[in-house]
Coordinates of C-alpha atoms in Angstrom, one line a residue:
M1 CA 85.3 146.8 135.1
L2 CA 84.8 143.7 132.9
K3 CA 81.1 142.7 133.3
H4 CA 80.6 140.2 130.5
L5 CA 82.7 138.4 128.0
T6 CA 81.4 136.6 124.9
I7 CA 83.7 134.4 122.7
K8 CA 82.7 132.6 119.6
N9 CA 84.7 130.3 117.2
Y10 CA 88.1 130.9 118.8
A11 CA 90.7 128.1 119.2
L12 CA 88.9 125.4 121.3
I13 CA 86.0 127.7 122.1
E14 CA 82.9 127.2 120.0
S15 CA 80.8 129.5 122.1
L16 CA 81.4 130.8 125.6
E17 CA 79.8 133.5 127.8
A18 CA 80.8 134.6 131.3
D19 CA 79.7 137.3 133.7
F20 CA 82.3 138.8 136.0
H21 CA 82.0 140.8 139.2
H22 CA 83.7 143.6 141.1
G23 CA 86.2 142.5 143.7
F24 CA 88.7 139.6 143.6
S25 CA 88.0 136.8 141.1
V26 CA 90.1 133.7 140.5
I27 CA 90.2 131.5 137.5
T28 CA 91.5 127.9 137.9
G29 CA 91.6 124.8 135.8
E30 CA 93.9 121.9 134.8
T31 CA 97.0 122.6 132.7
G32 CA 95.9 122.7 129.1
A33 CA 92.2 123.3 129.9
G34 CA 92.2 126.6 128.0
K35 CA 92.9 129.4 130.5
S36 CA 95.4 130.9 128.2
I37 CA 92.9 130.6 125.3
I38 CA 90.4 132.7 127.2
L39 CA 93.1 135.3 127.9
G40 CA 94.2 135.2 124.3
A41 CA 90.6 135.9 123.2
L42 CA 90.3 138.7 125.7
G43 CA 93.5 140.1 124.2
L44 CA 91.8 140.5 120.9
I45 CA 89.4 143.2 122.2
L46 CA 92.4 144.8 124.0
G47 CA 94.1 145.5 120.6
Q48 CA 96.4 142.5 120.1
R49 CA 97.0 141.3 116.6
A50 CA 94.7 138.6 115.2
D51 CA 95.8 135.3 113.8
L52 CA 93.6 133.4 111.2
Q53 CA 94.9 130.1 112.7
S54 CA 93.0 130.8 115.9
L55 CA 89.6 130.2 114.2
M56 CA 88.0 127.0 115.3
D57 CA 85.9 126.8 112.2
K58 CA 87.9 128.3 109.3
N59 CA 84.7 129.0 107.4
E60 CA 83.1 131.1 110.1
K61 CA 84.1 134.4 111.7
C62 CA 85.4 134.7 115.2
I63 CA 83.7 137.2 117.5
V64 CA 85.0 138.4 120.9
E65 CA 82.9 141.0 122.7
G66 CA 83.5 142.5 126.1
F67 CA 81.1 144.7 128.2
F68 CA 82.8 147.1 130.5
N69 CA 81.4 149.2 133.3
I70 CA 82.9 152.7 133.0
D71 CA 80.9 154.5 135.7
H72 CA 83.9 155.8 137.6
L73 CA 86.2 156.4 134.7
E74 CA 86.5 159.9 133.1
L75 CA 86.3 158.8 129.5
K76 CA 83.7 161.2 128.0
S77 CA 86.4 163.4 126.4
F78 CA 88.0 160.3 124.8
F79 CA 84.6 159.3 123.2
D80 CA 83.9 162.9 122.1
E81 CA 87.4 163.5 120.6
N82 CA 87.0 160.3 118.5
S83 CA 83.3 160.8 117.5
L84 CA 82.1 157.8 119.4
D85 CA 78.7 157.2 121.0
Y86 CA 79.1 157.7 124.7
D87 CA 77.2 155.7 127.4
P88 CA 78.4 156.9 130.9
S89 CA 77.7 153.4 132.3
Q90 CA 79.0 151.0 129.7
A91 CA 81.5 150.5 126.9
I92 CA 81.3 147.6 124.5
L93 CA 84.5 146.5 122.7
R94 CA 84.1 143.9 119.9
R95 CA 86.6 142.2 117.6
E96 CA 85.8 140.1 114.6
I97 CA 88.2 137.9 112.6
L98 CA 86.8 137.0 109.2
P99 CA 87.7 133.7 107.3
S100 CA 89.5 135.8 104.8
G101 CA 91.9 136.9 107.5
K102 CA 90.7 140.4 107.8
S103 CA 90.0 141.8 111.2
R104 CA 87.4 144.4 112.3
A105 CA 87.2 146.3 115.6
F106 CA 84.2 148.1 117.1
I107 CA 83.6 150.4 120.0
N108 CA 79.9 150.7 120.9
D109 CA 79.1 149.2 117.5
T110 CA 81.1 151.9 115.7
P111 CA 83.9 150.6 113.4
V112 CA 87.3 151.8 114.6
N113 CA 90.9 151.1 113.8
L114 CA 92.9 148.8 116.0
N115 CA 95.0 151.5 117.5
L116 CA 92.0 153.3 118.8
L117 CA 90.6 150.1 120.3
K118 CA 93.9 149.5 122.0
E119 CA 94.1 153.0 123.3
L120 CA 90.7 152.6 125.0
A121 CA 91.5 149.1 126.2
E122 CA 94.6 150.4 128.0
K123 CA 92.4 152.7 130.0
L124 CA 90.2 149.8 131.1
V125 CA 92.4 146.7 131.7
D126 CA 95.9 146.0 132.8
I127 CA 97.1 142.5 132.0
H128 CA 100.2 141.0 133.6
S129 CA 101.1 137.5 132.7
Q130 CA 103.8 135.1 133.8
N131 CA 105.9 135.8 130.8
R132 CA 105.6 139.6 131.4
V133 CA 107.0 139.3 134.9
T134 CA 110.4 139.7 133.3
S135 CA 109.3 143.1 132.0
L136 CA 110.0 144.3 135.6
Q137 CA 113.6 144.0 134.7
D138 CA 113.1 146.6 131.9
E139 CA 114.2 150.0 132.9
G140 CA 111.4 151.6 130.9
F141 CA 108.9 149.7 133.0
Q142 CA 110.7 150.7 136.2
L143 CA 110.6 154.4 135.2
A144 CA 106.9 154.1 134.3
A145 CA 106.2 152.5 137.7
L146 CA 107.9 155.3 139.6
D147 CA 106.2 158.0 137.5
N148 CA 102.8 156.4 138.0
Y149 CA 103.4 156.4 141.7
A150 CA 104.5 160.0 141.7
G151 CA 101.4 161.0 139.7
L152 CA 103.4 162.4 136.8
G153 CA 100.9 161.4 134.1
V154 CA 99.7 164.9 133.2
E155 CA 103.2 166.5 133.6
L156 CA 104.8 163.8 131.4
Q157 CA 102.1 164.1 128.7
S158 CA 102.6 167.9 128.5
Y159 CA 106.4 167.5 128.6
R160 CA 106.3 165.0 125.8
E161 CA 104.1 167.2 123.7
V162 CA 106.7 170.0 123.9
Y163 CA 109.5 167.5 123.3
D164 CA 107.8 166.2 120.2
T165 CA 107.3 169.8 119.0
V166 CA 111.0 170.5 119.5
K167 CA 111.9 167.3 117.7
S168 CA 109.7 168.3 114.8
L169 CA 111.2 171.8 114.7
K170 CA 114.7 170.5 114.7
H171 CA 113.8 168.2 111.8
N172 CA 112.4 171.3 110.0
L173 CA 115.6 173.2 110.9
G174 CA 117.8 170.5 109.5
A175 CA 115.8 170.5 106.2
L176 CA 116.1 174.4 106.0
V177 CA 119.8 174.3 106.7
S178 CA 120.3 171.8 103.9
K179 CA 118.1 173.8 101.6
E180 CA 120.1 176.9 102.5
A181 CA 123.4 175.2 101.7
E182 CA 122.1 174.1 98.4
A183 CA 120.6 177.5 97.6
A184 CA 123.9 179.2 98.6
R185 CA 125.8 177.2 96.0
E186 CA 123.4 178.4 93.3
Q187 CA 123.1 182.1 94.4
D188 CA 125.9 183.3 92.1
F189 CA 124.3 181.5 89.1
Y190 CA 120.9 183.1 90.0
R191 CA 122.4 186.5 90.4
F192 CA 124.2 186.3 87.1
Q193 CA 121.0 185.2 85.2
L194 CA 118.9 187.9 86.9
E195 CA 121.5 190.6 86.2
E196 CA 121.6 189.6 82.5
L197 CA 117.8 189.8 82.3
E198 CA 117.6 193.1 84.2
T199 CA 120.3 194.6 81.9
A200 CA 118.2 193.7 78.9
R201 CA 115.4 196.0 80.3
L202 CA 112.7 193.9 78.7
V203 CA 109.3 195.5 78.2
A204 CA 106.1 193.4 77.7
G205 CA 105.0 193.5 74.0
E206 CA 108.3 195.1 72.7
Q207 CA 109.2 192.1 70.5
E208 CA 106.2 192.4 68.3
Q209 CA 106.6 196.2 68.0
T210 CA 110.3 195.9 67.2
E211 CA 109.7 193.2 64.6
E212 CA 107.0 195.4 62.9
E213 CA 109.2 198.5 62.9
L214 CA 112.2 196.5 61.5
K215 CA 110.0 195.1 58.7
L216 CA 108.9 198.6 57.8
L217 CA 112.4 200.1 57.8
T218 CA 113.8 197.2 55.9
H219 CA 111.3 197.9 53.0
A220 CA 111.4 201.7 53.4
E221 CA 113.1 202.4 50.0
E222 CA 110.7 200.2 48.1
I223 CA 107.7 201.7 50.0
K224 CA 108.7 205.3 49.2
T225 CA 109.3 204.5 45.5
R226 CA 105.9 202.8 45.1
L227 CA 104.1 205.6 47.0
H228 CA 105.8 208.1 44.8
N229 CA 104.8 206.2 41.6
A230 CA 101.2 205.9 42.9
A231 CA 101.1 209.7 43.5
E232 CA 102.4 210.2 40.0
I233 CA 99.7 208.0 38.6
L234 CA 97.1 210.3 40.2
D235 CA 98.6 213.7 39.7
R236 CA 100.6 213.7 36.5
E237 CA 99.3 215.3 33.3
H238 CA 96.6 213.0 31.8
G239 CA 96.8 211.1 35.0
L240 CA 94.0 209.4 36.9
I241 CA 92.6 212.7 38.4
D242 CA 92.7 214.4 35.0
M243 CA 90.9 211.5 33.5
I244 CA 88.2 211.6 36.2
Q245 CA 87.8 215.4 35.6
E246 CA 87.4 214.8 31.8
L247 CA 84.8 212.1 32.7
M248 CA 82.8 214.6 34.8
H249 CA 83.0 217.2 32.0
E250 CA 81.4 214.7 29.6
V251 CA 78.7 213.7 32.0
K252 CA 77.8 217.0 33.6
P253 CA 75.7 218.5 30.7
V254 CA 73.6 215.4 30.5
R255 CA 72.2 216.1 34.0
S256 CA 70.0 219.0 32.7
Y257 CA 67.9 216.8 30.4
Y258 CA 68.5 213.3 31.9
S259 CA 67.9 213.2 35.6
D260 CA 68.7 209.5 36.0
I261 CA 72.4 210.3 35.5
E262 CA 72.6 212.5 38.6
T263 CA 73.5 209.6 40.9
V264 CA 76.2 208.4 38.5
Y265 CA 77.6 212.0 38.4
N266 CA 77.7 212.3 42.2
T267 CA 79.5 209.0 42.4
I268 CA 82.2 210.2 39.9
E269 CA 82.5 213.5 41.7
S270 CA 82.9 211.7 45.1
S271 CA 85.6 209.5 43.6
L272 CA 87.4 212.6 42.4
F273 CA 87.4 214.1 45.9
E274 CA 88.7 210.8 47.4
L275 CA 91.4 210.4 44.9
K276 CA 92.7 214.0 45.5
E277 CA 92.7 213.1 49.3
A278 CA 94.5 209.9 48.6
S279 CA 97.1 211.8 46.6
L280 CA 97.7 214.1 49.6
D281 CA 97.9 211.1 51.9
L282 CA 100.4 209.3 49.7
G283 CA 102.6 212.4 49.8
R284 CA 102.4 212.8 53.6
V285 CA 103.1 209.1 54.3
G286 CA 106.0 209.0 51.9
E287 CA 107.5 212.1 53.5
K288 CA 107.1 210.7 57.0
L289 CA 109.0 207.5 56.2
D290 CA 112.7 207.9 56.4
V291 CA 115.4 205.4 55.3
D292 CA 117.5 205.0 58.5
P293 CA 120.2 202.4 58.3
E294 CA 121.4 203.1 61.9
R295 CA 117.9 202.5 63.3
V296 CA 117.8 199.2 61.4
I297 CA 121.0 198.1 63.0
Q298 CA 119.7 199.1 66.5
L299 CA 116.5 197.1 65.9
N300 CA 118.4 194.0 64.7
E301 CA 120.6 194.2 67.7
R302 CA 117.7 194.4 70.1
L303 CA 115.9 191.5 68.5
N304 CA 119.1 189.4 68.6
T305 CA 119.4 190.1 72.3
I306 CA 115.7 189.0 72.8
Y307 CA 116.1 185.9 70.6
H308 CA 119.3 184.9 72.4
L309 CA 117.7 185.2 75.9
Q310 CA 114.6 183.3 74.6
H311 CA 116.8 180.4 73.3
K312 CA 118.8 180.4 76.5
H313 CA 115.8 180.2 78.8
R314 CA 113.7 178.1 76.5
T315 CA 110.8 180.5 76.0
D316 CA 109.3 182.1 72.9
S317 CA 108.1 185.4 74.2
V318 CA 109.3 188.5 76.2
D319 CA 106.5 187.7 78.7
G320 CA 108.1 184.3 79.2
L321 CA 111.5 186.0 79.9
L322 CA 109.9 188.4 82.4
K323 CA 108.4 185.4 84.2
V324 CA 111.9 183.8 84.3
K325 CA 113.4 187.0 85.6
D326 CA 110.7 187.0 88.4
E327 CA 111.6 183.4 89.3
Y328 CA 115.3 184.2 89.7
A329 CA 114.4 187.3 91.8
G330 CA 112.1 185.0 93.9
K331 CA 114.9 182.5 94.4
I332 CA 117.3 185.1 95.6
A333 CA 114.6 186.6 97.9
A334 CA 113.8 183.1 99.2
Y335 CA 117.4 182.6 100.1
S336 CA 117.3 185.7 102.2
S337 CA 114.0 184.5 103.7
L338 CA 115.7 181.1 104.5
N339 CA 118.2 182.8 106.7
E340 CA 115.4 184.6 108.5
Q341 CA 113.4 181.3 108.9
I342 CA 116.5 179.5 110.2
E343 CA 117.1 182.2 112.8
H344 CA 113.4 182.2 113.8
L345 CA 113.4 178.4 114.2
K346 CA 116.6 178.5 116.2
N347 CA 115.1 181.1 118.6
Q348 CA 111.9 179.1 118.8
I349 CA 113.8 175.9 119.6
S350 CA 115.9 177.6 122.1
E351 CA 112.9 179.0 123.9
L352 CA 111.1 175.6 123.9
E353 CA 114.3 173.8 125.1
S354 CA 114.5 176.2 128.0
E355 CA 110.8 175.4 128.8
L356 CA 111.6 171.7 128.4
Q357 CA 114.5 172.0 130.8
Q358 CA 112.3 173.6 133.4
R359 CA 109.6 171.0 133.0
A360 CA 112.2 168.1 133.1
E361 CA 113.7 169.6 136.3
L362 CA 110.2 169.7 138.0
I363 CA 109.5 166.1 136.9
S364 CA 112.9 165.1 138.3
A365 CA 112.2 166.8 141.6
K366 CA 108.9 164.9 141.9
R367 CA 110.6 161.6 141.1
H368 CA 113.2 162.2 143.8
S369 CA 110.6 163.4 146.4
S370 CA 108.4 160.3 145.7
S371 CA 111.1 157.7 145.5
S372 CA 111.7 157.3 149.3
E373 CA 108.0 156.8 150.0
F374 CA 107.8 154.4 147.0
E375 CA 110.8 152.4 148.4
S376 CA 109.2 152.2 151.9
E377 CA 105.9 150.9 150.6
I378 CA 107.5 148.3 148.4
I379 CA 109.8 147.1 151.2
K380 CA 106.9 146.8 153.6
L381 CA 105.0 144.7 151.1
I382 CA 107.8 142.4 150.1
E383 CA 108.7 141.8 153.8
G384 CA 105.2 140.4 154.2
L385 CA 105.7 138.3 151.1
G386 CA 108.4 136.1 152.6
M387 CA 111.4 138.4 152.0
P388 CA 112.0 139.9 155.5
L389 CA 115.6 140.7 154.8
A390 CA 115.1 142.1 151.3
R391 CA 116.2 145.6 150.4
F392 CA 114.9 147.6 147.5
S393 CA 116.1 151.0 146.3
V394 CA 115.2 153.4 143.5
N395 CA 118.4 154.6 141.8
I396 CA 117.9 158.0 139.9
L397 CA 120.9 159.2 137.9
P398 CA 121.0 162.5 135.9
I399 CA 121.3 162.5 132.1
N400 CA 123.1 165.2 130.3
E401 CA 120.6 165.6 127.5
L402 CA 116.8 165.9 127.3
T403 CA 115.0 162.7 126.5
P404 CA 111.3 161.8 126.0
D405 CA 111.3 160.9 129.7
G406 CA 113.2 163.9 131.0
L407 CA 116.6 164.2 132.5
D408 CA 116.7 161.0 134.6
H409 CA 117.8 157.4 134.3
V410 CA 115.8 155.3 136.7
S411 CA 116.6 151.7 137.8
F412 CA 115.4 149.5 140.6
L413 CA 118.1 147.9 142.8
F414 CA 117.4 144.8 144.9
N415 CA 118.8 142.1 147.0
A416 CA 116.8 139.5 148.9
N417 CA 119.6 138.5 151.2
K418 CA 121.0 140.1 154.3
G419 CA 124.2 142.0 153.6
G420 CA 124.0 141.3 149.9
E421 CA 125.0 144.1 147.6
L422 CA 122.1 146.0 145.9
Q423 CA 122.2 145.3 142.2
E424 CA 119.9 145.6 139.2
L425 CA 116.9 143.2 139.2
A426 CA 118.2 141.3 136.2
R427 CA 121.3 140.2 138.1
V428 CA 119.9 139.2 141.5
A429 CA 116.2 138.5 141.4
S430 CA 114.8 135.0 140.9
G431 CA 111.5 134.4 139.1
G432 CA 109.6 134.0 142.4
E433 CA 111.1 137.2 143.7
L434 CA 110.2 139.1 140.6
S435 CA 106.6 137.8 140.8
R436 CA 106.3 139.1 144.4
L437 CA 108.1 142.4 143.6
L438 CA 105.8 143.0 140.6
L439 CA 102.7 142.3 142.8
A440 CA 104.0 144.8 145.3
I441 CA 104.6 147.5 142.7
K442 CA 101.1 146.9 141.2
S443 CA 99.6 147.0 144.6
V444 CA 101.1 150.4 145.6
N445 CA 100.2 151.8 142.2
T446 CA 96.6 150.7 141.9
S447 CA 95.3 153.3 144.3
R448 CA 96.9 156.0 142.1
N449 CA 95.7 154.6 138.8
L450 CA 92.3 155.2 137.3
I451 CA 92.3 151.8 135.6
S452 CA 89.4 149.6 136.8
T453 CA 90.5 146.1 136.1
I454 CA 93.8 144.2 136.5
I455 CA 94.4 140.6 135.4
F456 CA 97.2 138.5 136.8
D457 CA 98.0 135.5 134.7
E458 CA 100.0 133.1 136.8
I459 CA 102.3 135.7 138.2
D460 CA 102.4 133.6 141.3
S461 CA 104.9 131.2 139.6
G462 CA 107.7 130.2 141.9
V463 CA 105.9 130.8 145.1
S464 CA 103.8 128.6 147.4
G465 CA 102.5 128.0 150.9
E466 CA 102.4 131.0 153.2
V467 CA 103.9 133.4 150.7
A468 CA 101.2 132.5 148.1
G469 CA 98.6 133.2 150.8
K470 CA 100.1 136.6 151.4
M471 CA 100.1 137.3 147.7
G472 CA 96.4 136.4 147.7
N473 CA 95.9 138.8 150.6
I474 CA 97.4 141.6 148.7
M475 CA 95.2 140.9 145.7
Q476 CA 92.2 141.0 148.1
I477 CA 93.3 144.4 149.4
M478 CA 93.7 145.7 145.8
A479 CA 90.2 144.3 145.0
R480 CA 88.6 146.7 147.5
T481 CA 88.9 149.5 145.0
M482 CA 89.1 147.7 141.7
Q483 CA 88.3 144.5 139.9
V484 CA 91.2 141.9 140.2
I485 CA 91.2 138.7 138.2
S486 CA 93.9 136.1 138.9
I487 CA 94.5 133.1 136.8
T488 CA 96.3 130.8 139.2
H489 CA 97.5 127.2 140.0
I490 CA 98.0 128.1 143.7
P491 CA 95.3 126.9 146.1
Q492 CA 96.1 129.5 148.7
I493 CA 95.4 132.3 146.1
A494 CA 92.4 130.5 144.6
A495 CA 90.8 130.3 148.1
R496 CA 91.1 134.1 148.5
G497 CA 88.9 134.9 145.6
A498 CA 85.4 136.2 146.3
H499 CA 84.4 134.7 142.9
H500 CA 85.7 131.5 141.5
Y501 CA 85.7 130.4 137.8
V502 CA 86.8 127.0 136.4
V503 CA 88.0 126.5 132.9
Y504 CA 87.6 122.9 131.6
K505 CA 87.6 120.9 128.4
E506 CA 85.1 118.4 127.1
T507 CA 85.9 116.0 124.3
G508 CA 83.1 114.9 122.0
D509 CA 82.9 112.6 119.0
E510 CA 84.8 115.0 116.7
Q511 CA 86.6 117.6 118.8
T512 CA 87.6 119.0 122.1
K513 CA 86.0 122.2 123.4
T514 CA 86.8 124.7 126.2
Y515 CA 84.3 126.1 128.6
I516 CA 84.2 128.3 131.7
R517 CA 81.7 128.4 134.5
Q518 CA 81.5 130.0 137.9
I519 CA 81.5 127.6 140.9
L520 CA 80.2 128.1 144.4
R521 CA 81.1 126.9 147.9
E522 CA 80.9 123.1 147.7
E523 CA 82.3 122.9 144.2
R524 CA 85.1 125.3 145.3
I525 CA 86.1 122.9 148.0
V526 CA 86.5 120.1 145.5
E527 CA 88.3 122.3 143.0
I528 CA 90.8 123.6 145.6
A529 CA 91.3 120.0 146.9
K530 CA 92.2 119.0 143.3
M531 CA 94.9 121.7 143.3
L532 CA 96.2 120.3 146.6
S533 CA 96.2 116.6 145.4
D534 CA 98.4 114.7 143.0
T535 CA 95.9 112.5 141.2
T536 CA 93.0 111.5 143.5
V537 CA 91.3 114.0 145.7
T538 CA 92.0 112.9 149.3
V539 CA 90.0 113.6 152.5
P540 CA 92.9 115.6 154.0
A541 CA 93.0 117.7 150.8
L542 CA 89.2 118.4 151.2
E543 CA 89.7 119.4 154.8
T544 CA 92.6 121.6 153.9
A545 CA 90.5 123.2 151.1
K546 CA 87.7 123.9 153.6
E547 CA 90.2 125.5 156.0
L548 CA 91.6 127.7 153.3
L549 CA 88.2 128.9 152.2
K550 CA 87.2 129.4 155.9
N551 CA 90.2 131.6 156.5

């Protein structure tokens, strides 16, 4: 329930505050006084888009703040899910429009995005204005009205969650099928490349080993010749070993009478032993190294294969080629995996579609079972609203495919005249008839809806007299269980309100400003008399106003 509304710097409103009450409230005022301005400001905290042009003072920010009683609404989960401070008795919605054009939204002083503000507002207030009466002609509105009456909120939410899941899975399936088709075109190429790399039997590190061996074999003849010459230098007559032995022979006698030479002698002797070992090693190494032209050819061929593959796949190592080979193997495996994924998705979609079908059939059954009672309640109400001969019917036709709303096409058929053919509302209902029909639908749905406030903005257009009074009666009945606020030009409806507010303008030296205030008994008589009079309030109009209020 809306308890308090504050508006600052909006259109013709400099500053305005109003307290509202439970039950039936009416708002009246002369045309152009600013009733629509107040409703527009209220719309800001209900999530409507902001307009910088609506600022009264373009240098100051606009603030609209609404205090709502949420005692009887089950909203704790909403606040918890969105990390908002929860007060079980009250929710404060605020909207600010800055001079820069930016807009800010708050719930209980916590900044939120506009969609979240709107989501909460839709749980608190239902606004129906004169220009929205035509929404009754929209089949989406008609379906929602029947579903609300049938109490299908939970079932539809669950159904749509599964529907959205199926829709997402089908999108994924389409992407996988496209990916599979593309991969299928490339499989022959991948297999050829992989086969070529596998045939090469590449081994990590082999390129370096092969290049080293080839370099050795390429210079084998030269190596053997030089090793042989080196051995000759050591072992031939008067060679290096003989010369070292002669050196030792000369130095050895000196040791007996010159001890300092012992170290030098040992060094020479050690050198002799190492040179003899070196001579043996030169022989062994030379014998082990063979000149093998066929092996050279093999090594060259192997390296050419490696170099060719490296150039082809734009890498400079065998490790790089092995990585490329793994990538091709992975793509081929992924193609097989795609088939498995596609089959899995198809099975999953099929199972969910079966579930959807069952859910849709249950929803459809509930619609059919509720439609007769819905029709009866609507007919009873519109008969009392000056259409005693009117007929109203809910037409439910099957649809061959699953939609976000199930398997039904719902439309309201109507005719206000005896014997007239039932047709769609857009073809046969006048503006006044639509207003009465909308009120009837809202009336039968309010007891089934958790929303705590409904605002009617001149939906009584096109009606007057006794019918207007009956519309007011229906609003009074609705107000027993919820807050009903009606913006009206009709005195019969204004008189039915338990609380009466007047919107008025005052013009100062520089500008005109809009205000609102609650009026009581004597002022109400005058206000309703104004609504009954052309220009000057007459005595008969005052007496009629008293009678309306008395009744």
